[in-house]
Coordinates of N, CA, C and O in Angstrom, one line a residue:
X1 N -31.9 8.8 -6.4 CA -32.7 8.5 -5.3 C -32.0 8.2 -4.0 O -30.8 8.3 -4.0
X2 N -32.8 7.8 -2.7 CA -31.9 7.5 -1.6 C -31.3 6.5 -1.6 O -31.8 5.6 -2.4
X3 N -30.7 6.3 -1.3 CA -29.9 5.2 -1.2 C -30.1 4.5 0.2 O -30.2 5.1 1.3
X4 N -30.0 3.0 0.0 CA -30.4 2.1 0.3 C -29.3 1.7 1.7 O -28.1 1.7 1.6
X5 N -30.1 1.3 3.0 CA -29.5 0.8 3.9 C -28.1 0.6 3.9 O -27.2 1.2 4.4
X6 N -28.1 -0.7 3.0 CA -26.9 -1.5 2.5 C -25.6 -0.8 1.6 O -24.5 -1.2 1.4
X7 N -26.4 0.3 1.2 CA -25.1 1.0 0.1 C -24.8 2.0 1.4 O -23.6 2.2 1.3
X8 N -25.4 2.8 2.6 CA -25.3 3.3 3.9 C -23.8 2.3 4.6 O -22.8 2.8 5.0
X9 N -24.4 0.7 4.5 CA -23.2 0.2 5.1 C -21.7 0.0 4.5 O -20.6 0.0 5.2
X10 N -21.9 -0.1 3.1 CA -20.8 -0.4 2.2 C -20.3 1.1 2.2 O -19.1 1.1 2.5
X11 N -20.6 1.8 2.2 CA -20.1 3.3 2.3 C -19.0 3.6 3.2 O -17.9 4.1 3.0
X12 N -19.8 2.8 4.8 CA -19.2 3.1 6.1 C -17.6 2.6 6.1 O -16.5 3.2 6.4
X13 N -18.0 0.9 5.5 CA -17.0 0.1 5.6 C -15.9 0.6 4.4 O -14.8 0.1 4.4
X14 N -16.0 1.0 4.1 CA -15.1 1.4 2.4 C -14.2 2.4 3.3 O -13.0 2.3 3.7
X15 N -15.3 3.6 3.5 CA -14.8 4.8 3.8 C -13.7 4.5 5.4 O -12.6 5.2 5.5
X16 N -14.0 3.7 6.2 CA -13.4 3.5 7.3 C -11.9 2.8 7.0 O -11.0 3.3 7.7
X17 N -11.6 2.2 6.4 CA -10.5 1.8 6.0 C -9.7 2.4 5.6 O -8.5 2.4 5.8
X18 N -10.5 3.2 4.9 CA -9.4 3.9 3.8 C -8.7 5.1 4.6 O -7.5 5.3 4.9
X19 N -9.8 6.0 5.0 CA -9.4 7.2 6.5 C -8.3 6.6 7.1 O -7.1 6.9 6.8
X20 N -8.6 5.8 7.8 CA -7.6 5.1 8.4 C -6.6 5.3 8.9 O -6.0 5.7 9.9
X21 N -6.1 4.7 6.8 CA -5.0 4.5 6.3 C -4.3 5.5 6.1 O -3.1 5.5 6.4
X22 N -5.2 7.1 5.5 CA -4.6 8.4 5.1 C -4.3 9.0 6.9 O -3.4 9.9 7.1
X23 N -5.0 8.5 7.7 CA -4.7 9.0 8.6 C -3.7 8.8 9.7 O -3.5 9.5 10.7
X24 N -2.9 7.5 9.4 CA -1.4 6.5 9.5 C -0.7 7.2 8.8 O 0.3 7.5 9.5
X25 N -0.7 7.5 8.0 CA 0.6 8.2 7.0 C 1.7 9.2 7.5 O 1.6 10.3 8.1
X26 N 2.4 8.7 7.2 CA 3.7 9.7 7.9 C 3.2 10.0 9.5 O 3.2 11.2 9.8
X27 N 2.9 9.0 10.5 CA 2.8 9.5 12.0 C 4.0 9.4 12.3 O 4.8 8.7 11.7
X28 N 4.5 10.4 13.6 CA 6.0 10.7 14.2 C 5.9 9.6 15.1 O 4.9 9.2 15.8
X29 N 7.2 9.0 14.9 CA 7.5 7.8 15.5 C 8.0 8.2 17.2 O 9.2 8.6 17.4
X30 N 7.4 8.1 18.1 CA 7.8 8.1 19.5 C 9.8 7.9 19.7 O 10.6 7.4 18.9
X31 N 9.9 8.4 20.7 CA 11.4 7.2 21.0 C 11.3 5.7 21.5 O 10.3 5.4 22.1
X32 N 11.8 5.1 21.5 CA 12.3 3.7 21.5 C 12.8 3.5 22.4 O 13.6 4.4 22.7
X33 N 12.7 2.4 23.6 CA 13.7 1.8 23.6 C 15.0 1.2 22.7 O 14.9 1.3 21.5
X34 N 15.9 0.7 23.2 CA 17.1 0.6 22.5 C 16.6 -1.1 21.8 O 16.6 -1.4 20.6
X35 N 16.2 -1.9 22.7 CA 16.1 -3.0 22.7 C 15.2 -3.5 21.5 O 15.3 -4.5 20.9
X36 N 14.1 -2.4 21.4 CA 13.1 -2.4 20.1 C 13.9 -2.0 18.6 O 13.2 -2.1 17.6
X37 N 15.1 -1.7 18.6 CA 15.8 -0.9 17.7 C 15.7 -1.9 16.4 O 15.1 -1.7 15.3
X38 N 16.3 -2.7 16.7 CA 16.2 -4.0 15.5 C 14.9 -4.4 14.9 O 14.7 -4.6 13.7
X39 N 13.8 -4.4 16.2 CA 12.7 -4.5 15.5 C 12.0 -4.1 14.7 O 11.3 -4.5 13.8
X40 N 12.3 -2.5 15.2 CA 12.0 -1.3 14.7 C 12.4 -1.1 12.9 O 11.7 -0.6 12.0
X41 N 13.5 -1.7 12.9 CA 14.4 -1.7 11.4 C 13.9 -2.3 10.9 O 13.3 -1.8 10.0
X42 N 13.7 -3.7 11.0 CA 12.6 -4.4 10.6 C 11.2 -4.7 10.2 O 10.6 -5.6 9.6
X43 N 10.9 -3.2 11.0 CA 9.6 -3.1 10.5 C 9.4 -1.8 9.2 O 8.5 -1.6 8.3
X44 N 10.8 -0.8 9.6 CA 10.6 0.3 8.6 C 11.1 -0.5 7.2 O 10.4 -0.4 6.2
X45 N 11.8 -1.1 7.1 CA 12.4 -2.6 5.7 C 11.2 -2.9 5.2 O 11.1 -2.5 4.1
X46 N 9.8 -3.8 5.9 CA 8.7 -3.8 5.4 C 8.1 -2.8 5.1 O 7.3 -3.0 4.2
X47 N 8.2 -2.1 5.5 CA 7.1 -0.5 5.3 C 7.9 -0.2 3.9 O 7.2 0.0 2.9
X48 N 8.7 -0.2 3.8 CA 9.4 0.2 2.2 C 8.8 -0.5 1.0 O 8.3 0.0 0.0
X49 N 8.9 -1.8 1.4 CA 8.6 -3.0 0.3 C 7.1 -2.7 0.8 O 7.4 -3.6 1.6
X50 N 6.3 -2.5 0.9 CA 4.7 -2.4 1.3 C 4.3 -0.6 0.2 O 3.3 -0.3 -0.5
X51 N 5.6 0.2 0.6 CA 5.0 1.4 0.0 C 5.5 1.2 -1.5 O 5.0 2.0 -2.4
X52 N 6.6 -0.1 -2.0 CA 6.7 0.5 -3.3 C 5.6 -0.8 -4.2 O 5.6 -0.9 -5.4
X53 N 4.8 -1.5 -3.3 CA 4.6 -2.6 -4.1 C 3.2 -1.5 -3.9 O 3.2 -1.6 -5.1
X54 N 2.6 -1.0 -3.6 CA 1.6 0.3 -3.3 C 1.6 1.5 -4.4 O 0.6 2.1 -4.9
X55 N 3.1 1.6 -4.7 CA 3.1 2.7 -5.6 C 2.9 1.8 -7.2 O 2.2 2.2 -8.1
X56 N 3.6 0.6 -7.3 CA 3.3 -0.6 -8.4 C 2.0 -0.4 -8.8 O 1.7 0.1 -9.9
X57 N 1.0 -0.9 -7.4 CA 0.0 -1.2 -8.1 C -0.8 0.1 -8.0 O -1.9 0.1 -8.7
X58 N -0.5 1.1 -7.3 CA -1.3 2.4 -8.2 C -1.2 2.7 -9.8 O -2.2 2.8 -10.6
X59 N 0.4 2.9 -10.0 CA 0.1 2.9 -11.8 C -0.6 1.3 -12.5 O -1.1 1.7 -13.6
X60 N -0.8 0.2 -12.3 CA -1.6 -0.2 -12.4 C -2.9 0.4 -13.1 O -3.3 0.7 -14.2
X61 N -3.2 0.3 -11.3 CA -5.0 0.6 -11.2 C -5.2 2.1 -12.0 O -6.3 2.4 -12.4
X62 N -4.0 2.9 -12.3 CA -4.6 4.4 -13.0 C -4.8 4.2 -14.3 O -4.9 5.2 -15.0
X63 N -4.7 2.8 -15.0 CA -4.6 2.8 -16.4 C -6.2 2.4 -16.4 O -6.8 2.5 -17.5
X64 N -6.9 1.8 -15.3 CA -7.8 1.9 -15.3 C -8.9 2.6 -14.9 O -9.9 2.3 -15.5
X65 N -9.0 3.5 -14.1 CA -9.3 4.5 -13.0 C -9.8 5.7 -13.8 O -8.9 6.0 -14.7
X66 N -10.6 6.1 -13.8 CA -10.3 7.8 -14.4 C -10.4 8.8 -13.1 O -11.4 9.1 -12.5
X67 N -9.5 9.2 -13.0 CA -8.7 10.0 -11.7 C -9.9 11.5 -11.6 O -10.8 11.0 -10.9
X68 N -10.3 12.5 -11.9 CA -11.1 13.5 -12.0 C -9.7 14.7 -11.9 O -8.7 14.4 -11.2
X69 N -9.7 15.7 -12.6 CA -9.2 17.0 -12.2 C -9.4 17.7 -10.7 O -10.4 18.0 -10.0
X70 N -7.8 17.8 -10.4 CA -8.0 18.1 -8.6 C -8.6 19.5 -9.0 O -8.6 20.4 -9.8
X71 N -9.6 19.0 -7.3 CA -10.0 20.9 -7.3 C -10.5 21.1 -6.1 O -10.8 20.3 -5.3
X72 N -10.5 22.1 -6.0 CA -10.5 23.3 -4.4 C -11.8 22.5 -3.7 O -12.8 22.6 -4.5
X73 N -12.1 21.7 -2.4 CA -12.7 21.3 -1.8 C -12.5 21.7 -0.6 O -11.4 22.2 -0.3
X74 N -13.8 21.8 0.6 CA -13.8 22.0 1.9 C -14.2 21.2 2.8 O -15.3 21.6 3.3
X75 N -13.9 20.1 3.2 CA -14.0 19.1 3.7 C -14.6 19.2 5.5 O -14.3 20.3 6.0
X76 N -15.3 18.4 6.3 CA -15.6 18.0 7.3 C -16.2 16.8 7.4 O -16.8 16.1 6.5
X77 N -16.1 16.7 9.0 CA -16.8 15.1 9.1 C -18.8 15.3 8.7 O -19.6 14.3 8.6
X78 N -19.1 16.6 8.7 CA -20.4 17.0 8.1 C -20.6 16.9 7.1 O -21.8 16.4 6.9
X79 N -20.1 17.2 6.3 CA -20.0 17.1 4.4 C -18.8 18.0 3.8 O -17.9 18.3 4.6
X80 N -18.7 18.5 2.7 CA -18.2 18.5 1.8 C -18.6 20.0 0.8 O -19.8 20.1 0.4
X81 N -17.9 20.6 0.6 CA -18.3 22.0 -0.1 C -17.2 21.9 -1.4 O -16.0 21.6 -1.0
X82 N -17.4 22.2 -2.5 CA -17.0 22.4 -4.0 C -17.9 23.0 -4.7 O -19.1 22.9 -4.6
X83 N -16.9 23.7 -5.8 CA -17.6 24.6 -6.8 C -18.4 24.1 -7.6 O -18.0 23.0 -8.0
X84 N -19.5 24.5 -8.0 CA -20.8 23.5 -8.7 C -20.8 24.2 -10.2 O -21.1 25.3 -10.7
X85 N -20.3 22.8 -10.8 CA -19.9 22.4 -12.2 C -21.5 22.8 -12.8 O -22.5 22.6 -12.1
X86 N -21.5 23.3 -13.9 CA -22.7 23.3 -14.8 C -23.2 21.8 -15.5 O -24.3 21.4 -15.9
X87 N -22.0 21.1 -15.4 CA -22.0 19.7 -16.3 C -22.7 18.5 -15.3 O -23.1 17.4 -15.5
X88 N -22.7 19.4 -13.9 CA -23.5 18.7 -12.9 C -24.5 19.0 -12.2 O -24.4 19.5 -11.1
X89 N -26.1 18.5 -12.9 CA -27.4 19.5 -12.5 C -27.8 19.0 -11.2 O -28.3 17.9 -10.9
X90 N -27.7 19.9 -10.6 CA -28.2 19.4 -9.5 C -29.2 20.8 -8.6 O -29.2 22.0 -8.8
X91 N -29.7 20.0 -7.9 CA -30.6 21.8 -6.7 C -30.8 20.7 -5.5 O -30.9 19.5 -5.4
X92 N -30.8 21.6 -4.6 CA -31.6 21.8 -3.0 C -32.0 20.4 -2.8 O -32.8 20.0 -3.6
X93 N -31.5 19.5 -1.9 CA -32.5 18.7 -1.7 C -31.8 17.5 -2.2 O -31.9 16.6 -1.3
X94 N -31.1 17.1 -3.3 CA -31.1 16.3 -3.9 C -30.2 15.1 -3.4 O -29.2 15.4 -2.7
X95 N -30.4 13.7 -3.6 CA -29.2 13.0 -2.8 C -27.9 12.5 -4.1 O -28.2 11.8 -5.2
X96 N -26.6 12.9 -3.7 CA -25.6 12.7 -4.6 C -24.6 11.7 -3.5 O -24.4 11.8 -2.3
X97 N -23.9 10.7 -4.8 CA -22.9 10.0 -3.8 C -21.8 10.8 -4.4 O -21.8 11.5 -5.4
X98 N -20.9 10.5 -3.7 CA -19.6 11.3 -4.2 C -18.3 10.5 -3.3 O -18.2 10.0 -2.2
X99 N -17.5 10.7 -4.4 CA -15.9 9.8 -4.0 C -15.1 10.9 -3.9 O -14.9 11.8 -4.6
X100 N -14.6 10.5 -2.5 CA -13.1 11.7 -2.6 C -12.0 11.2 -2.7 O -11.6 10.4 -2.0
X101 N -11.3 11.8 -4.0 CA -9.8 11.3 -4.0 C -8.8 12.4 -3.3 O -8.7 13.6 -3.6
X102 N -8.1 11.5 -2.0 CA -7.9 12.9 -0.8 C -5.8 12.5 -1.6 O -4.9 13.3 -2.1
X103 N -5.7 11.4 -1.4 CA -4.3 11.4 -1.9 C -4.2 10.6 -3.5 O -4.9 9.7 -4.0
X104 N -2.8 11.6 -4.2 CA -2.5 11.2 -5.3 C -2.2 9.5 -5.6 O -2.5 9.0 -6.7
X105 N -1.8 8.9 -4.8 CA -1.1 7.6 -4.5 C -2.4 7.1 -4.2 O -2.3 5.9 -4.5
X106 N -3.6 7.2 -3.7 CA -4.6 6.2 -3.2 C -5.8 6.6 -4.2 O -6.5 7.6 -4.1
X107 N -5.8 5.5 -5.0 CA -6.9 5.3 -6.5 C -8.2 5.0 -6.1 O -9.2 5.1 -6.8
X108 N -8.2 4.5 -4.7 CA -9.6 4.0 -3.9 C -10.1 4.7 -3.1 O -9.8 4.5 -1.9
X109 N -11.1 5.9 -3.7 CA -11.7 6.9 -2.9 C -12.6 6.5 -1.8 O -13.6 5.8 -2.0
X110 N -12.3 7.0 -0.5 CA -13.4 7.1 0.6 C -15.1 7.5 0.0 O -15.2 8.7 -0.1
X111 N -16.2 6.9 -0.3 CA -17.8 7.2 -1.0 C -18.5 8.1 0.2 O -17.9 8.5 1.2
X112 N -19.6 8.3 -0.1 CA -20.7 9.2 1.0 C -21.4 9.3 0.2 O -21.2 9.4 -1.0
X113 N -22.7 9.3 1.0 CA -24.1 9.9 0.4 C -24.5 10.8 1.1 O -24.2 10.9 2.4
X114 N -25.2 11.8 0.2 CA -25.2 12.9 1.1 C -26.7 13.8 0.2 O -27.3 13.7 -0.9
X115 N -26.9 14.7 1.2 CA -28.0 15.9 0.2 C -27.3 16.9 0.0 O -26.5 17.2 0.8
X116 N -27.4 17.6 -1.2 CA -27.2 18.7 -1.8 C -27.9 20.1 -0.7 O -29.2 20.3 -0.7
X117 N -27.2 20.7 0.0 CA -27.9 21.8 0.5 C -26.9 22.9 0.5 O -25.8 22.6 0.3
X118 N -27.3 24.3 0.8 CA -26.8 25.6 0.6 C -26.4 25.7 1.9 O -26.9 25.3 2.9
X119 N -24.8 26.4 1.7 CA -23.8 27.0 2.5 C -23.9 28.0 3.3 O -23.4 29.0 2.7
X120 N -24.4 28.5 4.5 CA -24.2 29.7 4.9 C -23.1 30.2 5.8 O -23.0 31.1 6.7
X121 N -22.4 29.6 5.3 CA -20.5 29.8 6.0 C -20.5 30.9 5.3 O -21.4 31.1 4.4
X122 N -19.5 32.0 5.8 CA -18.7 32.6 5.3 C -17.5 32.0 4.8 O -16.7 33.0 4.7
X123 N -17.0 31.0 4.5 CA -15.9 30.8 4.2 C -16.6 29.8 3.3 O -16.0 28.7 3.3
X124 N -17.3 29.8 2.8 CA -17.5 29.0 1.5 C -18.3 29.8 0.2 O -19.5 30.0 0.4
X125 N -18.0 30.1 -0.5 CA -18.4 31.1 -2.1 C -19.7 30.4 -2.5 O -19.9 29.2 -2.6
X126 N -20.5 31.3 -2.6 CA -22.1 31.2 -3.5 C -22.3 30.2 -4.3 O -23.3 29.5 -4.3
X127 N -21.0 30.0 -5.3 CA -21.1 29.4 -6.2 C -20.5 27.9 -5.9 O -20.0 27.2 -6.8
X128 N -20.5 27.6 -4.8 CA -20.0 26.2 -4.0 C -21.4 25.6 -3.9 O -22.4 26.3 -3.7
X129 N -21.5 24.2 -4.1 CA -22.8 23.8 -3.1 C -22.1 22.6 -1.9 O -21.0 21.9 -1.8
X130 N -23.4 22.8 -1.0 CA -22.1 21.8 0.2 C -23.3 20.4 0.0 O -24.4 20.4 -0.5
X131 N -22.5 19.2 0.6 CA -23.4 18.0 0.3 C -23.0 17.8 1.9 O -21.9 17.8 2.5
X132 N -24.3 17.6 2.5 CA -24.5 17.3 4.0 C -24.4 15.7 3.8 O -25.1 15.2 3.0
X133 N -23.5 15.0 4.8 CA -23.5 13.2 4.8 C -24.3 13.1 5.6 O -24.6 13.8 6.5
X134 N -24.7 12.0 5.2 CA -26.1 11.3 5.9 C -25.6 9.7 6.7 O -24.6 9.0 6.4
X135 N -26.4 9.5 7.4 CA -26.3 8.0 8.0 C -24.6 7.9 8.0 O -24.3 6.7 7.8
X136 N -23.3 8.9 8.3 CA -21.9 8.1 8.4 C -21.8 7.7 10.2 O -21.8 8.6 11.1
X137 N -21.8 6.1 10.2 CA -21.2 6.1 11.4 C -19.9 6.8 12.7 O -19.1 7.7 12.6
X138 N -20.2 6.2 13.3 CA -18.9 7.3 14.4 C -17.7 7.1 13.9 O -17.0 8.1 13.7
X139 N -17.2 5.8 13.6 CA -15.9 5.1 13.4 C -15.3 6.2 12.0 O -14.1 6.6 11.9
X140 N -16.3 6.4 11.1 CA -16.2 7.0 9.6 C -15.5 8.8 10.1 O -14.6 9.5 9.6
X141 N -16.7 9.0 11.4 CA -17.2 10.6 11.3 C -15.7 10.7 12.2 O -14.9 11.5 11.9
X142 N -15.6 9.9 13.4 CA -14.4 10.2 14.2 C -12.9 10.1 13.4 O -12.0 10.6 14.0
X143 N -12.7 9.5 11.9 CA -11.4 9.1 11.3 C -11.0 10.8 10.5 O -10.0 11.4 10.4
X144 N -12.6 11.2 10.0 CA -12.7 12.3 9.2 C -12.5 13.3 9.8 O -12.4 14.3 9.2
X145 N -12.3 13.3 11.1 CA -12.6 14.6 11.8 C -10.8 14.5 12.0 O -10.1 15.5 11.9
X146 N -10.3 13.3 12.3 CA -8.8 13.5 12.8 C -8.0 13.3 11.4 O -6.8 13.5 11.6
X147 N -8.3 13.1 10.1 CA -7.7 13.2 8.9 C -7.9 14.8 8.6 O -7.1 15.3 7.8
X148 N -9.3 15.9 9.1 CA -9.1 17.4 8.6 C -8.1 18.2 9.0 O -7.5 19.1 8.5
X149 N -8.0 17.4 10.9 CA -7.6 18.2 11.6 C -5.6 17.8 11.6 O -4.7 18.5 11.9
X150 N -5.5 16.7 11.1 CA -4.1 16.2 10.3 C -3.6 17.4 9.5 O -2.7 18.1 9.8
X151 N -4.6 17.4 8.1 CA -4.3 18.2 7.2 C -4.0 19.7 7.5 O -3.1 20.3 6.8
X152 N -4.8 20.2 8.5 CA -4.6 21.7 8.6 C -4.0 21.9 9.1 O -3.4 22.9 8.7
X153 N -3.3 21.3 10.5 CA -1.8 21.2 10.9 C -0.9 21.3 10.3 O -0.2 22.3 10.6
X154 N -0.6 20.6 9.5 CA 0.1 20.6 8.5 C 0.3 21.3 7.7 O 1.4 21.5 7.3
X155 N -1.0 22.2 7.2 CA -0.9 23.4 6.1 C -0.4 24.6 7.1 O 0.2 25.5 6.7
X156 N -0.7 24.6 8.7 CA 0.0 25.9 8.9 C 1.5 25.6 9.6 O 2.2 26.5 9.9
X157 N 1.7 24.4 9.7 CA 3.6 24.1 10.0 C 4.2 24.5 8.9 O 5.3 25.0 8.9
X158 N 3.2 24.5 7.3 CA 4.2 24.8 6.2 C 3.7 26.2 6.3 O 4.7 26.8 5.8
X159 N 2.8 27.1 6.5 CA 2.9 28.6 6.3 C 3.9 29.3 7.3 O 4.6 30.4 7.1
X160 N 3.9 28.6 8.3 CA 4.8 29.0 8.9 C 6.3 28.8 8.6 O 7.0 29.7 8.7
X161 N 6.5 28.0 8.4 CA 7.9 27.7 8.2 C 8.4 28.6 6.8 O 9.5 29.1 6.6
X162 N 7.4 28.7 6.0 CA 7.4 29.7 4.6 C 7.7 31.2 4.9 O 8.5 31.9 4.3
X163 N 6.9 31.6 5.9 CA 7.3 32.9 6.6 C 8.2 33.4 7.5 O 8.5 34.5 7.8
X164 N 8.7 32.0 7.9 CA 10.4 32.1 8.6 C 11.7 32.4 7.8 O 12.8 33.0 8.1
X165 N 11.1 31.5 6.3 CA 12.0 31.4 5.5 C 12.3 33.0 5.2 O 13.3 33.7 5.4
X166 N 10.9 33.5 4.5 CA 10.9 34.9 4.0 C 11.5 35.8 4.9 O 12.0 36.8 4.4
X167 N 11.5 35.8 6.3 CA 12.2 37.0 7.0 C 13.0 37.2 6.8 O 13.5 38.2 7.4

């Protein structure tokens, strides 16, 4: 059924954090002054002890977690398109929440509610259904839009650099 105001807000706030965070990850560090240098050292020393007590408590949390089988997703700050499982009945219309696990290392998926509606991309297969998000605020929709546009950068720095290699 729809989902309720309050699972609308708990969504926002879950999801907004977490974006955030994937969307912090590995940023290019500016130049420095000289004078920040120490500080700077000081702060990548924490960032170490923060990422291994992070990676600790992921194995942790995966002994409890059931992680799902990665699989080919099409993501936007609009919704979400994946190939539609038989083991998951669903049609036209319907409202599904769904968790995305976007990194291996982060056990606490970004939620959404969303409706079940049909794709008329060309870049999405028949056999995809896309789930339109509903009620995500700006803060959610603006993290999502700069975490796709992260990623696809990224995927064409490495096609490229793959095809430099190959020449």
């Amino acid at each position: 059924g729809q989902p309720t105001f309050s699972d609308f807000m708990r969504f926002d706030e879950r999801s907004a954090s977490l974006l955030k965070t994937l969307a912090s990850d590995g940023q290019i560090r500016r130049e420095l002054e000289p004078s920040l240098e120490a500080l700077m050292q000081e702060i990548d020393r924490l960032d170490q002890k923060l990422i291994l007590m992070t990676e600790l408590l992921a194995d942790l949390v995966r002994r409890e977690v059931v992680v799902p089988e990665p699989r080919p997703f099409r993501l936007s700050s609009a919704g979400v398109s994946f190939e539609h499982s038989e083991t998951e009945p669903v049609k036209e219309g319907d409202w599904v929440k769904v968790s995305l696990f976007l990194l291996a290392n982060v056990l606490r998926p970004p939620e959404f509610a969303g409706r079940v509606g049909t794709s008329n991309s060309d870049f999405v297969s028949k056999h995809w259904f896309t789930l339109s998000f509903e009620q995500v605020n700006e803060v959610v929709e603006s993290a999502l839009d700069r975490l796709v546009f992260k990623r696809h950068r990224h995927e064409v720095a490495m096609r490229r650099a793959n095809r430099e290699e190959d020449e």
